XYZ file of C-alpha atoms in Angstrom:
383
model
C 0.030 0.010 -0.009
C 1.293 3.404 -0.998
C 1.457 5.997 1.798
C -1.130 8.463 0.345
C -3.674 5.881 -0.776
C -7.244 6.847 0.160
C -6.536 10.528 -0.161
C -8.306 12.531 -2.836
C -6.675 15.585 -4.515
C -8.629 18.022 -6.611
C -6.160 19.674 -9.011
C -7.269 23.038 -10.479
C -3.748 23.723 -11.742
C -2.344 24.081 -15.206
C 0.929 24.069 -17.067
C 3.938 22.729 -14.924
C 4.425 23.697 -11.258
C 1.103 22.625 -9.829
C 0.611 19.600 -12.068
C 4.119 18.361 -11.332
C 3.216 18.451 -7.616
C 0.013 16.505 -8.413
C 2.094 13.906 -10.301
C 4.345 13.282 -7.243
C 1.256 13.000 -4.983
C -0.218 10.530 -7.403
C 2.990 8.489 -7.463
C 2.719 8.309 -3.704
C -0.733 6.857 -3.965
C -3.117 9.786 -3.839
C -6.111 9.864 -6.187
C -5.586 13.019 -8.181
C -8.501 14.396 -10.100
C -7.778 17.210 -12.618
C -10.580 19.800 -12.798
C -10.534 20.927 -16.405
C -12.633 23.119 -18.656
C -14.801 21.093 -21.003
C -13.613 20.115 -24.522
C -10.275 21.947 -24.547
C -9.151 20.896 -21.079
C -6.164 22.298 -19.316
C -4.089 24.808 -21.422
C -0.938 22.614 -21.212
C -2.609 20.094 -23.488
C -1.738 22.402 -26.406
C 1.695 23.479 -25.130
C 4.011 21.223 -26.993
C 7.747 20.369 -26.993
C 9.071 19.956 -30.538
C 5.413 19.637 -31.818
C 4.993 16.195 -30.203
C 1.420 15.069 -29.411
C -0.277 11.895 -28.103
C -4.113 11.537 -28.494
C -4.522 15.250 -29.295
C -2.625 16.304 -26.115
C 0.967 17.471 -26.032
C 3.744 15.079 -24.950
C 4.577 17.752 -22.339
C 1.075 17.355 -20.847
C 1.456 13.587 -20.768
C 4.838 13.741 -18.995
C 3.282 15.698 -16.082
C -0.192 14.240 -15.788
C 0.070 10.531 -15.875
C -1.743 8.512 -13.227
C -4.462 11.143 -12.798
C -8.157 11.303 -13.633
C -9.996 14.125 -15.472
C -13.298 15.796 -14.478
C -14.493 18.378 -16.945
C -16.452 21.318 -15.472
C -17.043 24.946 -16.291
C -16.428 26.884 -13.071
C -18.543 29.753 -14.344
C -21.498 27.546 -14.759
C -23.630 27.467 -11.557
C -24.698 23.781 -12.117
C -21.137 22.645 -12.623
C -20.028 24.671 -9.585
C -22.540 22.740 -7.414
C -20.801 19.462 -8.528
C -17.439 20.846 -7.774
C -18.477 21.808 -4.304
C -19.784 18.287 -3.724
C -16.319 16.949 -4.802
C -14.677 19.423 -2.379
C -16.712 17.916 0.414
C -15.169 14.542 -0.367
C -11.613 15.798 -0.961
C -8.571 15.879 1.310
C -6.490 18.280 -0.694
C -7.298 21.011 -3.208
C -4.723 22.857 -5.337
C -4.819 25.700 -7.820
C -2.511 28.222 -9.453
C -4.993 30.842 -10.489
C -3.933 34.530 -10.119
C -4.962 36.171 -6.813
C -8.608 37.097 -6.842
C -9.872 34.418 -9.289
C -11.013 31.855 -6.758
C -12.615 34.656 -4.657
C -14.797 35.558 -7.611
C -15.873 31.967 -8.065
C -16.484 31.499 -4.354
C -13.784 28.874 -3.899
C -11.290 30.849 -1.890
C -9.740 29.314 1.231
C -12.100 30.702 3.787
C -15.161 29.925 1.736
C -13.918 26.399 1.012
C -13.455 25.832 4.751
C -17.195 26.188 5.128
C -17.716 23.393 2.640
C -14.907 21.163 4.043
C -13.420 22.294 7.358
C -10.543 19.786 7.086
C -9.407 20.652 3.507
C -5.670 21.091 2.754
C -5.875 24.107 0.470
C -2.764 24.778 -1.598
C -2.046 27.706 -3.859
C 0.792 28.580 -6.169
C 1.384 32.144 -7.381
C 4.132 33.815 -9.366
C 5.107 36.391 -6.858
C 2.871 36.015 -3.808
C -0.614 37.546 -3.355
C 0.420 41.030 -2.189
C 1.995 44.105 -3.799
C 2.292 45.353 -7.368
C 3.686 42.025 -8.653
C 0.812 39.848 -7.360
C -1.061 39.754 -10.676
C 1.859 39.577 -13.102
C 2.348 36.353 -15.118
C 4.434 33.792 -13.387
C 6.329 32.051 -16.200
C 9.558 30.085 -15.777
C 11.885 32.010 -18.082
C 10.635 35.283 -16.555
C 11.411 33.922 -13.049
C 14.887 32.705 -14.052
C 15.535 36.153 -15.443
C 14.137 38.140 -12.532
C 15.799 36.055 -9.805
C 19.378 36.347 -10.980
C 19.575 32.630 -11.855
C 20.466 33.330 -15.497
C 23.794 34.847 -14.440
C 25.054 31.510 -12.946
C 25.326 29.371 -16.070
C 27.415 29.610 -19.240
C 30.512 31.818 -19.600
C 30.982 35.365 -18.605
C 31.123 36.682 -22.222
C 27.753 35.029 -23.082
C 25.701 37.313 -20.898
C 22.758 35.805 -19.066
C 22.063 32.174 -19.938
C 18.814 30.509 -18.851
C 18.634 26.828 -17.953
C 17.344 24.352 -20.496
C 14.729 23.138 -18.052
C 11.820 24.854 -16.376
C 13.726 24.888 -13.031
C 11.490 27.508 -11.366
C 8.369 25.444 -12.078
C 9.876 22.176 -11.105
C 11.360 23.353 -7.824
C 8.115 25.183 -6.954
C 6.326 21.870 -7.450
C 8.716 20.103 -5.128
C 8.245 22.831 -2.489
C 4.497 22.574 -2.919
C 4.623 18.794 -2.216
C 6.737 19.442 0.898
C 4.196 21.953 2.137
C 1.246 19.676 1.455
C 2.809 16.729 3.291
C 3.597 18.958 6.222
C -0.012 20.236 6.158
C -1.258 16.731 6.266
C 0.761 16.052 9.437
C -0.556 19.327 10.924
C -4.186 18.327 10.153
C -3.645 14.954 11.759
C -2.713 16.754 14.987
C -5.364 19.532 14.921
C -8.230 18.104 12.839
C -8.496 21.395 10.997
C -7.862 22.583 7.446
C -4.535 24.099 6.483
C -3.566 26.733 3.900
C -0.394 26.031 2.021
C 1.090 28.852 -0.103
C 4.111 28.883 -2.356
C 5.326 31.186 -5.162
C 7.638 30.638 -8.121
C 9.759 33.609 -6.921
C 10.356 32.242 -3.429
C 11.109 28.823 -4.763
C 13.659 29.929 -7.369
C 15.319 32.135 -4.681
C 15.492 29.093 -2.336
C 17.201 27.119 -5.171
C 19.934 29.757 -5.037
C 20.318 29.905 -1.234
C 24.053 29.128 -1.458
C 24.735 31.872 -4.036
C 22.521 34.405 -2.374
C 24.048 33.770 1.064
C 27.478 34.295 -0.455
C 26.267 37.536 -2.092
C 24.701 38.796 1.195
C 27.732 38.003 3.311
C 30.557 38.848 0.916
C 30.126 42.575 0.455
C 27.580 42.243 -2.284
C 30.012 40.497 -4.720
C 28.224 39.442 -7.886
C 28.655 35.819 -9.171
C 31.756 35.644 -11.271
C 31.664 33.080 -14.107
C 34.700 31.817 -15.834
C 35.129 32.696 -19.450
C 36.511 29.564 -21.065
C 34.780 26.507 -22.552
C 33.560 24.164 -19.813
C 33.292 26.754 -17.086
C 30.743 25.190 -14.751
C 30.202 27.105 -11.517
C 30.340 30.788 -10.687
C 31.575 30.214 -7.116
C 33.961 27.227 -7.328
C 37.639 27.104 -8.051
C 39.662 25.190 -10.618
C 39.531 22.370 -11.749
C 35.706 22.415 -11.549
C 34.374 22.158 -15.056
C 34.022 20.112 -18.286
C 36.986 19.371 -20.511
C 37.345 18.032 -24.126
C 39.473 14.983 -24.501
C 40.706 13.457 -27.776
C 37.368 11.771 -28.364
C 34.795 12.900 -25.734
C 34.121 15.178 -22.753
C 34.895 14.568 -19.111
C 34.030 16.511 -15.986
C 36.381 17.290 -13.098
C 34.747 18.084 -9.770
C 36.353 19.595 -6.631
C 39.681 18.182 -5.281
C 43.252 18.937 -4.372
C 44.429 20.857 -7.483
C 48.131 20.065 -7.064
C 47.374 16.332 -6.603
C 45.176 16.364 -9.756
C 47.928 18.172 -11.694
C 50.465 15.546 -10.597
C 48.174 12.689 -11.564
C 47.626 14.236 -15.071
C 51.287 15.220 -15.492
C 50.614 18.994 -15.308
C 52.978 21.176 -13.196
C 50.717 23.475 -11.155
C 53.147 24.265 -8.352
C 52.984 27.931 -9.262
C 49.432 27.797 -7.927
C 50.295 26.302 -4.553
C 48.527 29.173 -2.805
C 44.898 27.889 -2.673
C 43.568 31.428 -3.140
C 44.843 31.297 -6.618
C 42.713 28.266 -7.467
C 39.703 30.686 -7.766
C 41.541 33.865 -8.852
C 43.465 32.080 -11.693
C 40.911 29.387 -12.398
C 40.555 30.177 -16.152
C 44.318 30.137 -16.498
C 44.540 26.839 -14.657
C 41.670 25.250 -16.667
C 43.490 26.105 -19.938
C 46.586 24.223 -18.739
C 44.396 21.223 -17.770
C 42.448 21.420 -21.020
C 45.598 21.321 -23.091
C 46.775 18.249 -21.343
C 43.474 16.417 -21.379
C 43.161 16.907 -25.127
C 46.151 14.602 -25.676
C 44.414 11.389 -24.746
C 40.977 9.705 -25.011
C 38.414 10.070 -22.206
C 38.684 6.494 -21.015
C 42.380 6.797 -20.575
C 42.103 9.770 -18.293
C 39.095 8.405 -16.377
C 40.929 5.193 -15.515
C 43.965 7.287 -14.345
C 41.876 9.746 -12.319
C 39.442 7.312 -10.754
C 42.217 4.960 -9.722
C 43.372 7.873 -7.553
C 39.801 8.422 -6.312
C 39.666 11.787 -7.957
C 36.072 12.900 -8.735
C 35.816 12.643 -12.512
C 33.207 11.276 -14.989
C 32.285 11.147 -18.607
C 29.785 13.670 -19.972
C 26.952 11.649 -21.434
C 24.201 12.705 -23.927
C 20.723 11.187 -23.649
C 21.425 8.381 -26.142
C 24.490 7.234 -24.292
C 22.765 7.613 -20.942
C 20.042 5.368 -22.168
C 22.580 2.598 -22.885
C 24.035 2.566 -19.421
C 23.433 -0.625 -17.314
C 22.081 1.361 -14.411
C 18.980 2.457 -16.479
C 17.850 -1.148 -16.568
C 19.202 -2.178 -13.152
C 17.334 0.698 -11.395
C 14.296 0.460 -13.638
C 14.568 4.140 -14.449
C 12.032 4.007 -17.272
C 8.376 2.899 -17.244
C 5.694 2.402 -19.968
C 2.253 3.898 -19.471
C -0.867 3.139 -21.446
C -3.905 5.385 -22.376
C -7.522 4.446 -22.739
C -6.952 3.701 -26.490
C -4.144 1.266 -25.648
C -1.428 3.627 -26.911
C 1.823 3.412 -24.986
C 4.329 5.962 -23.864
C 7.715 5.565 -22.307
C 8.569 8.014 -19.537
C 10.555 8.277 -16.301
C 9.332 7.040 -12.941
C 9.170 8.445 -9.417
C 12.757 8.567 -7.943
C 11.413 7.437 -4.543
C 11.588 3.841 -3.222
C 9.565 2.770 -0.128
C 10.344 -0.394 1.696
C 12.499 -1.495 -1.141
C 9.731 -1.038 -3.714
C 9.862 1.248 -6.767
C 6.895 3.534 -7.223
C 5.492 2.707 -10.671
C 2.237 3.635 -12.398
C 0.884 2.170 -15.697
C -1.843 4.797 -16.327
C -1.168 7.521 -18.903
C -2.705 11.043 -18.691
C -6.490 11.119 -19.050
C -8.433 12.601 -21.944
C -10.557 15.641 -21.080
C -13.509 14.564 -18.943
C -12.570 10.999 -19.290
C -13.630 10.159 -15.734
C -16.749 12.429 -15.348
C -19.148 9.448 -15.227
C -17.233 7.328 -12.839
C -16.456 10.293 -10.528
C -20.097 11.462 -10.639
C -21.313 7.980 -9.746
C -18.747 7.367 -6.929
C -18.294 10.765 -5.351
C -21.277 12.980 -6.242
C -24.389 10.769 -6.423
C -23.983 9.864 -2.708
C -25.053 13.478 -1.977
C -28.052 13.464 -4.199
């Protein structure tokens, strides 16, 4: 039995942050019901990556919404709203990422919802909180990466700001949302009362940078200082930290004793014996290491480095990653199936409980796919 089995989650969220949290709750056993507008459904169904679609919904939607159910309802329709309120009476958790004020207009804000279900865990995601001039601005991942300073941490100095190739603000906010919901469940178990859980994309993306921001706040306001050669990997770490081209491939070198690494590779770095120079002269040092590493193939260097227990590894692309034995050994992929029998290969939950991997075989639902079964099971009992 999964730990959240028996819990009902009503998910009014769209796009990535909220639905990714719902995905994690579903993987842990919760019954997650997406509340979607009729016919078109959640907006993410049409937001595609590389124009990839499965059964009229984007592959992106499928990656975030597997193992859920769909209940189509028009929140502006009084009759549909009656049905939603009956579902709320049955629910344990309710989540939404509407802009501040939207749920108040519908009559589904936290305080009103407590009158429907006094024990509800009510979770909200905003872009910038619910107060001040930013409250109603659009909370989108790239905008948050740009606003929060994150885009100055990757790439090389001469490139200017470089955003991540992932929606890191959305994904981390989803993780924080799950943490808050699980904590709220524990609080409700102690008090028997509903709990309001609030997170924002801004606060989440700042928390991701707590190391960098703490350095900035306690180091005289010094800005992050990226290196400016190929393979520069961290704005705050010294040489040799980075990625290096070998004769045939790329390898990464993490933190370690620079002089010992130099001796192992056959590079004289004694002029950098003062550890303060490892950061101050890191580009200069990386060039010396890069020139040496270009002389041999990656496997030659990795055998040499790893024999000395130096933190080094090969840089893999997705194709090479997929061929690694640990992908099969750890069962890192799973196949899900939709109502038409179509299959989709995706990743799985990274969590194991009591030695068991958390898997799910159910793909994302079609719009309103579960209306009849949900109405019969959860709504008719009130009628």
